[in-house]
Tab-separated table of C-alpha atoms and ligand atoms in Angstrom:
chain	number	residue	atom	x	y	z
A	12	UNK	CA	11.839	14.371	-16.071
A	13	UNK	CA	11.532	13.226	-19.396
A	14	UNK	CA	8.577	14.535	-21.719
A	15	UNK	CA	5.482	12.153	-21.421
A	16	UNK	CA	3.083	14.846	-22.519
A	17	UNK	CA	2.396	12.440	-26.046
A	18	UNK	CA	1.958	9.584	-23.733
A	19	UNK	CA	-0.494	11.238	-21.567
A	20	UNK	CA	-2.510	12.864	-24.554
A	21	UNK	CA	-2.821	9.418	-26.047
A	22	UNK	CA	-4.118	8.024	-22.808
A	23	UNK	CA	-6.929	10.676	-23.065
A	24	UNK	CA	-5.906	12.669	-19.895
A	25	UNK	CA	-6.448	15.833	-19.030
A	26	UNK	CA	-3.091	17.297	-19.487
A	27	UNK	CA	-3.633	20.848	-18.393
A	28	UNK	CA	-4.925	19.914	-15.065
A	29	UNK	CA	-2.583	16.685	-14.689
A	30	UNK	CA	0.468	19.523	-15.076
A	31	UNK	CA	-0.621	21.080	-12.229
A	32	UNK	CA	0.034	17.660	-10.162
A	33	UNK	CA	3.196	17.438	-12.089
A	34	UNK	CA	4.401	20.940	-10.570
A	35	UNK	CA	3.614	20.544	-6.976
A	36	UNK	CA	4.846	16.805	-6.528
A	37	UNK	CA	8.511	17.085	-6.727
A	38	UNK	CA	8.224	20.244	-4.542
A	39	UNK	CA	6.517	18.175	-1.621
A	40	UNK	CA	8.714	15.208	-2.282
A	41	UNK	CA	12.177	17.532	-2.086
A	42	UNK	CA	10.843	18.878	1.334
A	43	UNK	CA	9.600	15.940	2.603
A	44	UNK	CA	12.426	13.417	1.436
A	45	UNK	CA	15.480	15.159	0.097
A	46	UNK	CA	15.861	17.430	2.915
A	47	UNK	CA	16.768	14.172	5.022
A	48	UNK	CA	20.554	13.581	6.170
A	49	UNK	CA	22.480	10.683	5.670
A	50	UNK	CA	20.107	8.490	3.341
A	51	UNK	CA	21.239	5.339	2.070
A	52	UNK	CA	22.444	5.363	-1.367
A	53	UNK	CA	20.202	2.620	-2.321
A	54	UNK	CA	17.357	5.354	-1.783
A	55	UNK	CA	18.230	6.684	-5.164
A	56	UNK	CA	16.376	3.952	-7.086
A	57	UNK	CA	13.066	5.090	-5.144
A	58	UNK	CA	13.596	8.775	-5.630
A	59	UNK	CA	14.199	7.974	-9.413
A	60	UNK	CA	10.671	5.825	-9.325
A	61	UNK	CA	9.032	8.903	-8.002
A	62	UNK	CA	10.343	11.573	-10.156
A	63	UNK	CA	9.270	9.597	-13.196
A	64	UNK	CA	6.160	8.387	-11.311
A	65	UNK	CA	3.710	9.068	-14.133
A	66	UNK	CA	6.306	8.239	-16.788
A	67	UNK	CA	8.459	5.223	-16.533
A	68	UNK	CA	6.573	2.671	-14.956
A	69	UNK	CA	3.126	3.631	-17.094
A	70	UNK	CA	5.129	3.437	-20.584
A	71	UNK	CA	6.048	0.193	-19.386
A	72	UNK	CA	2.622	-1.006	-19.007
A	73	UNK	CA	1.744	0.657	-22.365
A	74	UNK	CA	4.537	-1.441	-23.880
A	75	UNK	CA	3.123	-4.484	-22.479
A	76	UNK	CA	0.042	-3.786	-23.622
A	77	UNK	CA	1.114	-3.020	-27.289
A	78	UNK	CA	2.339	-6.661	-27.116
A	79	UNK	CA	-1.332	-7.872	-26.294
A	80	UNK	CA	-0.777	-7.932	-22.514
A	81	UNK	CA	-3.658	-6.779	-20.188
A	82	UNK	CA	-3.092	-4.703	-16.840
A	83	UNK	CA	-5.553	-5.112	-13.712
A	84	UNK	CA	-5.664	-2.256	-11.410
A	85	UNK	CA	-6.361	-3.260	-7.633
A	86	UNK	CA	-7.417	-1.386	-4.570
A	87	UNK	CA	-6.758	-3.862	-1.863
A	88	UNK	CA	-4.147	-6.323	-0.260
A	89	UNK	CA	-6.743	-9.017	-0.383
A	90	UNK	CA	-6.815	-9.250	-4.124
A	91	UNK	CA	-4.502	-11.905	-5.131
A	92	UNK	CA	-1.724	-10.484	-7.497
A	93	UNK	CA	-0.371	-14.183	-8.383
A	94	UNK	CA	-3.406	-14.870	-10.387
A	95	UNK	CA	-2.988	-11.778	-12.471
A	96	UNK	CA	0.852	-12.479	-13.009
A	97	UNK	CA	0.151	-16.177	-13.686
A	98	UNK	CA	-1.996	-15.153	-16.730
A	99	UNK	CA	0.931	-13.226	-18.172
A	100	UNK	CA	-0.911	-10.039	-17.187
A	101	UNK	CA	0.199	-7.027	-14.870
A	102	UNK	CA	-1.536	-6.010	-11.767
A	103	UNK	CA	-0.860	-2.455	-10.029
A	104	UNK	CA	-2.250	-0.725	-7.315
A	105	UNK	CA	-4.562	2.260	-7.989
A	106	UNK	CA	-5.345	3.954	-4.369
A	107	UNK	CA	-5.042	7.356	-4.283
A	108	UNK	CA	-3.242	9.306	-1.456
A	109	UNK	CA	-3.534	12.714	-2.577
A	110	UNK	CA	-5.876	15.730	-1.934
A	111	UNK	CA	-5.596	16.637	-5.727
A	112	UNK	CA	-7.890	14.013	-6.559
A	113	UNK	CA	-10.440	14.418	-3.944
A	114	UNK	CA	-12.561	17.204	-5.291
A	115	UNK	CA	-13.083	14.766	-8.463
A	116	UNK	CA	-14.418	12.459	-6.112
A	117	UNK	CA	-16.544	14.588	-4.288
A	118	UNK	CA	-18.753	15.377	-7.475
A	119	UNK	CA	-20.233	11.818	-7.537
A	120	UNK	CA	-19.728	10.566	-3.683
A	121	UNK	CA	-20.813	12.532	-0.343
A	122	UNK	CA	-18.257	14.241	1.257
A	123	UNK	CA	-18.408	12.195	4.169
A	124	UNK	CA	-16.554	9.462	2.335
A	125	UNK	CA	-13.096	8.283	3.020
A	126	UNK	CA	-10.256	10.535	1.025
A	127	UNK	CA	-8.823	6.958	0.130
A	128	UNK	CA	-11.924	6.542	-1.942
A	129	UNK	CA	-12.691	9.996	-3.057
A	130	UNK	CA	-9.309	10.290	-4.205
A	131	UNK	CA	-9.181	7.162	-6.357
A	132	UNK	CA	-12.610	7.889	-7.911
A	133	UNK	CA	-11.568	11.361	-8.756
A	134	UNK	CA	-8.115	10.246	-10.128
A	135	UNK	CA	-10.204	8.113	-12.858
A	136	UNK	CA	-13.122	10.612	-13.391
A	137	UNK	CA	-10.989	13.920	-13.722
A	138	UNK	CA	-8.546	11.852	-15.938
A	139	UNK	CA	-5.353	13.138	-14.014
A	140	UNK	CA	-3.556	9.782	-13.459
A	141	UNK	CA	-2.325	7.673	-16.286
A	142	UNK	CA	-2.603	4.269	-14.138
A	143	UNK	CA	-6.012	4.716	-13.824
A	144	UNK	CA	-6.453	5.259	-17.665
A	145	UNK	CA	-4.372	2.405	-18.202
A	146	UNK	CA	-5.848	-0.530	-16.445
A	147	UNK	CA	-7.679	-2.490	-18.748
A	148	UNK	CA	-10.021	-3.618	-15.758
A	149	UNK	CA	-10.488	-2.628	-11.934
A	150	UNK	CA	-10.817	-5.293	-9.343
A	151	UNK	CA	-12.820	-4.095	-6.694
A	152	UNK	CA	-13.808	-6.020	-3.202
A	153	UNK	CA	-16.629	-5.749	-0.845
A	154	UNK	CA	-14.475	-4.625	1.967
A	155	UNK	CA	-16.246	-1.289	3.265
A	156	UNK	CA	-19.623	0.351	2.045
A	157	UNK	CA	-18.020	3.289	0.444
A	158	UNK	CA	-15.793	0.888	-1.661
A	159	UNK	CA	-18.739	-0.922	-2.686
A	160	UNK	CA	-20.611	1.838	-3.780
A	161	UNK	CA	-17.468	3.344	-5.527
A	162	UNK	CA	-17.162	0.345	-7.590
A	163	UNK	CA	-20.655	0.921	-9.165
A	164	UNK	CA	-19.980	4.449	-10.000
A	165	UNK	CA	-16.447	3.408	-11.589
A	166	UNK	CA	-18.146	0.695	-13.306
A	167	UNK	CA	-19.797	3.196	-15.651
A	168	UNK	CA	-16.488	4.095	-17.171
A	169	UNK	CA	-14.249	0.994	-16.824
A	170	UNK	CA	-14.690	-2.587	-16.439
A	171	UNK	CA	-14.774	-3.571	-12.756
A	172	UNK	CA	-14.865	-7.089	-11.595
A	173	UNK	CA	-15.838	-7.086	-7.776
A	174	UNK	CA	-14.605	-9.921	-5.560
A	175	UNK	CA	-17.073	-10.679	-2.652
A	176	UNK	CA	-14.555	-10.842	0.569
A	177	UNK	CA	-16.338	-12.508	3.584
A	178	UNK	CA	-16.290	-10.703	6.675
A	179	UNK	CA	-15.922	-13.665	8.852
A	180	UNK	CA	-13.036	-16.004	9.037
A	181	UNK	CA	-14.534	-19.511	9.742
A	182	UNK	CA	-13.859	-22.443	8.037
A	183	UNK	CA	-16.736	-21.875	5.328
A	184	UNK	CA	-15.456	-18.248	4.747
A	185	UNK	CA	-12.163	-19.228	3.965
A	186	UNK	CA	-13.450	-21.870	1.273
A	187	UNK	CA	-15.776	-19.109	0.034
A	188	UNK	CA	-12.888	-16.858	-0.533
A	189	UNK	CA	-11.026	-19.769	-2.406
A	190	UNK	CA	-14.301	-19.926	-4.707
A	191	UNK	CA	-13.824	-16.049	-5.297
A	192	UNK	CA	-10.089	-16.672	-6.555
A	193	UNK	CA	-11.478	-19.269	-8.725
A	194	UNK	CA	-14.032	-16.973	-10.396
A	195	UNK	CA	-11.127	-14.224	-10.413
A	196	UNK	CA	-8.998	-16.575	-12.090
A	197	UNK	CA	-11.777	-17.298	-15.140
A	198	UNK	CA	-12.364	-13.496	-15.518
A	199	UNK	CA	-8.538	-12.822	-15.904
A	200	UNK	CA	-8.108	-15.904	-18.268
A	201	UNK	CA	-11.148	-14.451	-20.373
A	202	UNK	CA	-9.838	-10.926	-20.271
A	203	UNK	CA	-6.177	-12.240	-21.242
A	204	UNK	CA	-6.861	-15.028	-23.132
A	205	UNK	CA	-4.116	-16.915	-21.250
A	206	UNK	CA	-4.437	-19.876	-18.920
A	207	UNK	CA	-3.442	-20.087	-15.404
A	208	UNK	CA	-1.434	-23.234	-15.429
A	209	UNK	CA	-0.058	-24.956	-12.378
A	210	UNK	CA	3.269	-24.153	-13.298
A	211	UNK	CA	2.595	-20.452	-14.268
A	212	UNK	CA	0.724	-19.948	-10.744
A	213	UNK	CA	3.558	-21.747	-8.881
A	214	UNK	CA	5.928	-19.359	-10.555
A	215	UNK	CA	3.487	-16.128	-9.900
A	216	UNK	CA	3.339	-17.522	-6.147
A	217	UNK	CA	7.125	-17.831	-5.928
A	218	UNK	CA	7.676	-14.181	-7.696
A	219	UNK	CA	5.301	-12.427	-5.141
A	220	UNK	CA	6.683	-14.234	-2.094
A	221	UNK	CA	10.030	-13.107	-3.083
A	222	UNK	CA	8.582	-9.604	-2.822
A	223	UNK	CA	7.173	-10.154	0.479
A	224	UNK	CA	10.609	-11.744	1.684
A	225	UNK	CA	12.158	-8.541	0.571
A	226	UNK	CA	9.933	-6.279	2.376
A	227	UNK	CA	10.156	-8.467	5.319
A	228	UNK	CA	14.130	-8.016	5.422
A	229	UNK	CA	13.724	-4.193	5.240
A	230	UNK	CA	11.078	-4.283	8.190
A	231	UNK	CA	13.282	-6.442	10.203
A	232	UNK	CA	16.168	-4.107	9.740
A	233	UNK	CA	14.152	-1.384	11.324
A	234	UNK	CA	13.896	-3.639	14.387
A	235	UNK	CA	17.536	-2.512	15.192
A	236	UNK	CA	18.472	-0.381	17.786
A	237	UNK	CA	20.237	1.887	15.551
A	238	UNK	CA	18.055	2.739	12.599
A	239	UNK	CA	19.797	2.336	9.387
A	240	UNK	CA	16.808	3.914	7.441
A	241	UNK	CA	13.887	6.637	8.376
A	242	UNK	CA	10.604	5.540	8.605
A	243	UNK	CA	9.818	7.854	5.566
A	244	UNK	CA	11.881	6.056	3.437
A	245	UNK	CA	10.826	2.569	4.368
A	246	UNK	CA	7.043	3.983	3.828
A	247	UNK	CA	7.965	5.065	0.313
A	248	UNK	CA	9.466	1.629	-0.445
A	249	UNK	CA	6.149	0.052	0.855
A	250	UNK	CA	3.805	2.269	-1.579
A	251	UNK	CA	6.175	1.910	-4.530
A	252	UNK	CA	5.639	-1.896	-4.189
A	253	UNK	CA	2.075	-1.761	-5.222
A	254	UNK	CA	3.124	-0.351	-8.833
A	255	UNK	CA	6.575	-1.429	-9.650
A	256	UNK	CA	7.730	-4.341	-11.614
A	257	UNK	CA	7.856	-7.031	-8.891
A	258	UNK	CA	11.162	-8.617	-9.917
A	259	UNK	CA	12.947	-5.401	-10.235
A	260	UNK	CA	11.284	-3.984	-6.993
A	261	UNK	CA	12.704	-7.465	-5.226
A	262	UNK	CA	15.949	-6.988	-6.705
A	263	UNK	CA	16.616	-3.350	-5.616
A	264	UNK	CA	14.932	-3.648	-2.239
A	265	UNK	CA	17.612	-6.869	-1.625
A	266	UNK	CA	20.454	-4.166	-2.881
A	267	UNK	CA	19.160	-1.629	-0.485
A	268	UNK	CA	19.038	-4.254	2.293
A	269	UNK	CA	22.394	-5.341	1.624
A	270	UNK	CA	23.589	-1.485	2.337
A	271	UNK	CA	21.691	-1.278	5.369
A	272	UNK	CA	23.037	-4.819	6.867
A	273	UNK	CA	26.181	-2.874	6.341
A	274	UNK	CA	25.262	0.153	8.337
A	275	UNK	CA	23.872	-2.034	11.113
A	276	UNK	CA	27.644	-3.634	11.286
A	277	UNK	CA	29.089	-0.143	11.437
A	278	UNK	CA	26.624	1.060	13.955
A	279	UNK	CA	25.188	3.815	11.786
A	280	UNK	CA	21.872	5.265	12.423
A	281	UNK	CA	19.773	8.010	10.651
A	282	UNK	CA	18.318	9.187	14.028
A	283	UNK	CA	20.156	10.541	16.927
A	284	UNK	CA	20.463	8.434	19.970
A	285	UNK	CA	17.292	8.395	22.299
A	286	UNK	CA	15.013	9.184	19.288
A	287	UNK	CA	11.475	7.768	20.468
A	288	UNK	CA	10.619	4.577	18.471
A	289	UNK	CA	6.821	5.176	16.989
A	290	UNK	CA	4.763	2.455	15.276
A	291	UNK	CA	1.768	3.402	13.159
A	292	UNK	CA	-1.317	1.589	12.956
A	293	UNK	CA	-4.589	1.905	11.357
A	294	UNK	CA	-5.950	2.900	7.639
A	295	UNK	CA	-3.237	2.634	4.795
A	296	UNK	CA	-1.317	5.504	3.588
A	297	UNK	CA	-1.298	5.427	-0.212
A	298	UNK	CA	1.285	7.393	-2.306
A	299	UNK	CA	2.017	10.470	-1.897
A	300	UNK	CA	0.356	10.527	1.436
A	301	UNK	CA	3.581	11.000	3.604
A	302	UNK	CA	1.867	13.841	5.801
A	303	UNK	CA	2.306	11.613	9.286
A	304	UNK	CA	5.681	10.387	8.779
A	305	UNK	CA	6.641	13.474	8.038
A	306	UNK	CA	5.161	15.270	11.000
A	307	UNK	CA	6.588	12.427	13.310
A	308	UNK	CA	10.218	12.426	11.929
A	309	UNK	CA	10.268	16.283	12.448
A	310	UNK	CA	8.968	16.104	15.723
A	311	UNK	CA	11.601	13.907	17.918
A	312	UNK	CA	10.404	10.599	16.754
A	313	UNK	CA	11.342	7.589	14.417
A	314	UNK	CA	8.416	5.587	12.804
A	315	UNK	CA	9.980	1.888	13.165
A	316	UNK	CA	6.900	0.101	11.867
A	317	UNK	CA	3.280	0.299	10.215
A	318	UNK	CA	0.880	-2.034	11.167
A	319	UNK	CA	-0.920	-1.175	7.866
A	320	UNK	CA	-1.714	-2.249	4.347
A	321	UNK	CA	1.063	-0.048	3.289
A	322	UNK	CA	3.229	-2.189	5.735
A	323	UNK	CA	3.006	-5.323	7.517
A	324	UNK	CA	-0.320	-6.245	6.357
A	325	UNK	CA	1.080	-6.607	2.768
A	326	UNK	CA	3.854	-8.814	3.388
A	327	UNK	CA	3.709	-10.729	6.377
A	328	UNK	CA	3.289	-14.486	6.022
A	329	UNK	CA	4.255	-16.444	2.751
A	330	UNK	CA	1.690	-18.251	0.396
A	331	UNK	CA	2.641	-21.972	0.678
A	332	UNK	CA	4.852	-22.525	-2.217
A	333	UNK	CA	4.261	-26.542	-2.464
A	334	UNK	CA	3.823	-27.373	-6.201
A	335	UNK	CA	0.218	-28.771	-6.798
A	336	UNK	CA	-2.882	-28.464	-9.056
A	337	UNK	CA	-4.178	-25.053	-9.628
A	338	UNK	CA	-7.056	-25.809	-7.535
A	339	UNK	CA	-4.773	-26.772	-4.544
A	340	UNK	CA	-2.616	-23.677	-5.031
A	341	UNK	CA	-5.688	-21.285	-5.020
A	342	UNK	CA	-6.745	-23.138	-1.441
A	343	UNK	CA	-2.913	-21.831	-0.374
A	344	UNK	CA	-3.864	-18.384	-1.795
A	345	UNK	CA	-7.092	-18.359	0.044
A	346	UNK	CA	-5.488	-19.210	3.257
A	347	UNK	CA	-2.507	-16.840	3.360
A	348	UNK	CA	-4.874	-13.876	2.314
A	349	UNK	CA	-7.399	-14.531	4.576
A	350	UNK	CA	-4.638	-14.438	7.415
A	351	UNK	CA	-4.652	-10.681	6.742
A	352	UNK	CA	-6.375	-8.740	9.644
A	353	UNK	CA	-8.591	-5.794	8.036
A	354	UNK	CA	-11.136	-3.897	10.266
A	355	UNK	CA	-13.705	-4.908	7.817
A	356	UNK	CA	-13.511	-8.497	9.620
A	357	UNK	CA	-15.258	-9.312	12.809
A	358	UNK	CA	-14.119	-10.466	15.246
A	359	UNK	CA	-10.823	-8.993	14.340
A	360	UNK	CA	-8.744	-9.654	17.585
A	361	UNK	CA	-5.953	-11.261	15.511
A	362	UNK	CA	-5.194	-7.662	14.330
A	363	UNK	CA	-4.893	-6.888	18.238
A	364	UNK	CA	-2.550	-9.716	18.882
A	365	UNK	CA	-0.469	-8.209	15.683
A	366	UNK	CA	-0.248	-5.011	17.187
A	367	UNK	CA	1.180	-6.110	20.341
A	368	UNK	CA	3.256	-8.610	18.844
A	369	UNK	CA	4.895	-6.031	16.709
A	370	UNK	CA	5.128	-3.384	19.504
A	371	UNK	CA	7.563	-5.813	21.010
A	372	UNK	CA	9.343	-6.826	17.933
A	373	UNK	CA	9.924	-3.324	17.071
A	374	UNK	CA	10.327	-2.158	20.790
A	375	UNK	CA	8.338	0.856	20.249
A	376	UNK	CA	7.921	3.336	22.609
A	377	UNK	CA	4.431	4.655	21.626
A	378	UNK	CA	2.000	3.790	18.916
A	379	UNK	CA	-0.078	6.228	16.844
A	380	UNK	CA	-3.286	4.884	15.764
A	381	UNK	CA	-4.415	6.542	12.487
A	382	UNK	CA	-7.559	6.702	11.025
A	383	UNK	CA	-8.634	8.334	7.646
A	384	UNK	CA	-11.414	10.536	8.277
A	385	UNK	CA	-14.817	8.823	7.611
A	386	UNK	CA	-13.695	5.354	7.778
A	387	UNK	CA	-15.816	3.910	10.351
A	388	UNK	CA	-14.388	0.467	10.373
A	389	UNK	CA	-10.964	1.507	11.399
A	390	UNK	CA	-12.295	4.348	13.732
A	391	UNK	CA	-14.747	1.907	15.589
A	392	UNK	CA	-12.120	-0.781	15.736
A	393	UNK	CA	-9.993	2.015	17.681
A	394	UNK	CA	-11.550	1.381	20.914
A	395	UNK	CA	-10.667	-2.024	21.307
A	396	UNK	CA	-7.005	-1.208	19.844
A	397	UNK	CA	-6.703	1.175	22.263
A	398	UNK	CA	-8.011	-0.556	25.278
A	399	UNK	CA	-5.788	-3.295	24.744
A	400	UNK	CA	-2.634	-1.153	24.365
A	401	UNK	CA	-3.551	0.487	27.549
A	402	UNK	CA	-3.857	-2.807	29.182
A	403	UNK	CA	-0.447	-3.798	27.890
A	404	UNK	CA	0.800	-0.293	29.092
A	405	UNK	CA	1.835	0.697	25.868
A	406	UNK	CA	1.121	4.421	25.210
A	407	UNK	CA	-1.156	5.262	22.346
A	408	UNK	CA	-2.412	8.282	20.534
A	409	UNK	CA	-5.405	8.274	18.191
A	410	UNK	CA	-5.491	10.787	15.603
A	411	UNK	CA	-8.046	11.211	12.838
A	412	UNK	CA	-6.818	13.136	9.684
A	413	UNK	CA	-7.533	13.244	6.017
A	414	UNK	CA	-5.233	14.484	2.828
A	415	UNK	CA	-5.156	18.205	3.615
A	416	UNK	CA	-2.630	20.008	5.404
A	417	UNK	CA	-5.016	22.137	7.209
A	418	UNK	CA	-4.834	20.150	10.500
A	419	UNK	CA	-0.836	19.843	10.084
A	420	UNK	CA	-0.155	22.398	12.786
A	421	UNK	CA	-2.672	21.093	15.263
A	422	UNK	CA	-1.275	17.419	14.503
A	423	UNK	CA	2.256	18.631	15.093
A	424	UNK	CA	1.260	20.045	18.611
A	425	UNK	CA	-0.359	16.670	19.549
A	426	UNK	CA	2.214	14.377	18.357
A	427	UNK	CA	4.977	16.311	19.593
A	428	UNK	CA	3.278	16.208	23.078
A	429	UNK	CA	2.688	12.652	22.946
A	430	UNK	CA	6.410	12.081	21.914
A	431	UNK	CA	7.583	14.481	24.818
A	432	UNK	CA	5.977	12.211	27.430
A	433	UNK	CA	7.120	9.028	26.174
B	597	BJ8	S1	-7.563	-4.788	3.486
B	597	BJ8	S2	-7.622	-1.368	4.961
B	597	BJ8	S3	-6.496	-1.984	1.442
B	597	BJ8	S4	-10.094	-2.287	2.858
B	597	BJ8	S5	-9.949	3.385	4.548
B	597	BJ8	S6	-11.443	2.687	1.449
B	597	BJ8	S7	-11.413	0.720	4.675
B	597	BJ8	S8	-13.414	3.548	4.537
B	597	BJ8	S9	-8.631	0.656	2.508
B	597	BJ8	FE1	-8.223	-1.082	3.036
B	597	BJ8	FE2	-8.036	-3.689	2.161
B	597	BJ8	FE3	-8.875	-3.382	4.412
B	597	BJ8	FE4	-6.485	-2.856	3.817
B	597	BJ8	FE5	-12.709	1.425	3.220
B	597	BJ8	FE6	-11.868	2.488	5.432
B	597	BJ8	FE7	-11.368	3.869	3.292
B	597	BJ8	FE8	-10.273	1.748	3.637
């Protein structure tokens, strides 16, 4: 990796502590990713992105800022990137997926907060992630209680705008979300000094839809009997989608899909025949959380789909691309985004329907319902998920875990036993 120490210093980072992270990440990535056999050549791009994770993209964001541009950090798939890009700004995902940042979050949050929140707060307060330093403004949302309180803590250190996400999906709630997007537009326009116009918003909708199309193409390829790509690799691509340049990401993902199309034609699979097809459902797996995919794919299973925010919830369904006024297009955004099924909604039965549909589409043998420790939303919803799956005759295993490796052995035993009985 090139030397980015000066850039990190200029960002006010704790470079010494950050060096410790830089030391362990390549090893972890090598163990989990580079050890795989017969990986598609197109994965070279994503390997490069991870190898330079705190270098290349941060440098691009800083370049954008030097030209007067702004960067917005987001934490949830309900926040519409389109508004940000339409104002000539850049949106980047900020969710923390490493245990490295958790102790920093625990200094200000109760221990029994989910690791995703603790890691995100720790990455900011400990000054050990360039993305968290670069963002001019954080965009929070009122999804779960832990996040709501985390925004208040982060707001002491960085400008935060919170979007009030409704928790039901009645007509008035969709209208309310459209209003929140209108308020967000005003905030973004003020911060950037740029206008969101009908034309720029239309272009941004097409830009982000194209990213969704590429991801959807990638996931469709995982529906094949012979899997041209591992679940681990697909997860990595989903994670990178949150912060890479959308145009380049779309291009590289489509290029990879061309290679995978050829693999399908040639009958190439990265798994042995008879490998059990597993779908994951539940809380998101923020980068670099590769723990479960690694355990499953080294225990006789192949992950074929993630009904997660780092998965289908991120890209399914497009925003209507019909041209119109900014207001009309914002209504289209609200409709698309309110179609995401997060456990913070009640009722959330459409998520159960999604899970059953995806299980059929991806021909899964079994489902692992994953819950990040202390996420009571997904934990409670697990009751309905597991009940519906049992009724549908789809085997399910419920798992609760965090970012540490302390339960890896125990999880491996449970996952192996589950896969064996499929
Ligand atoms: S749309 S899943 S990205 S809120 S895991 S922080 S819910 S306590 S991340 Fe999420 Fe948006 Fe929903 Fe997706 Fe809270 Fe649960 Fe932690 Fe979570």
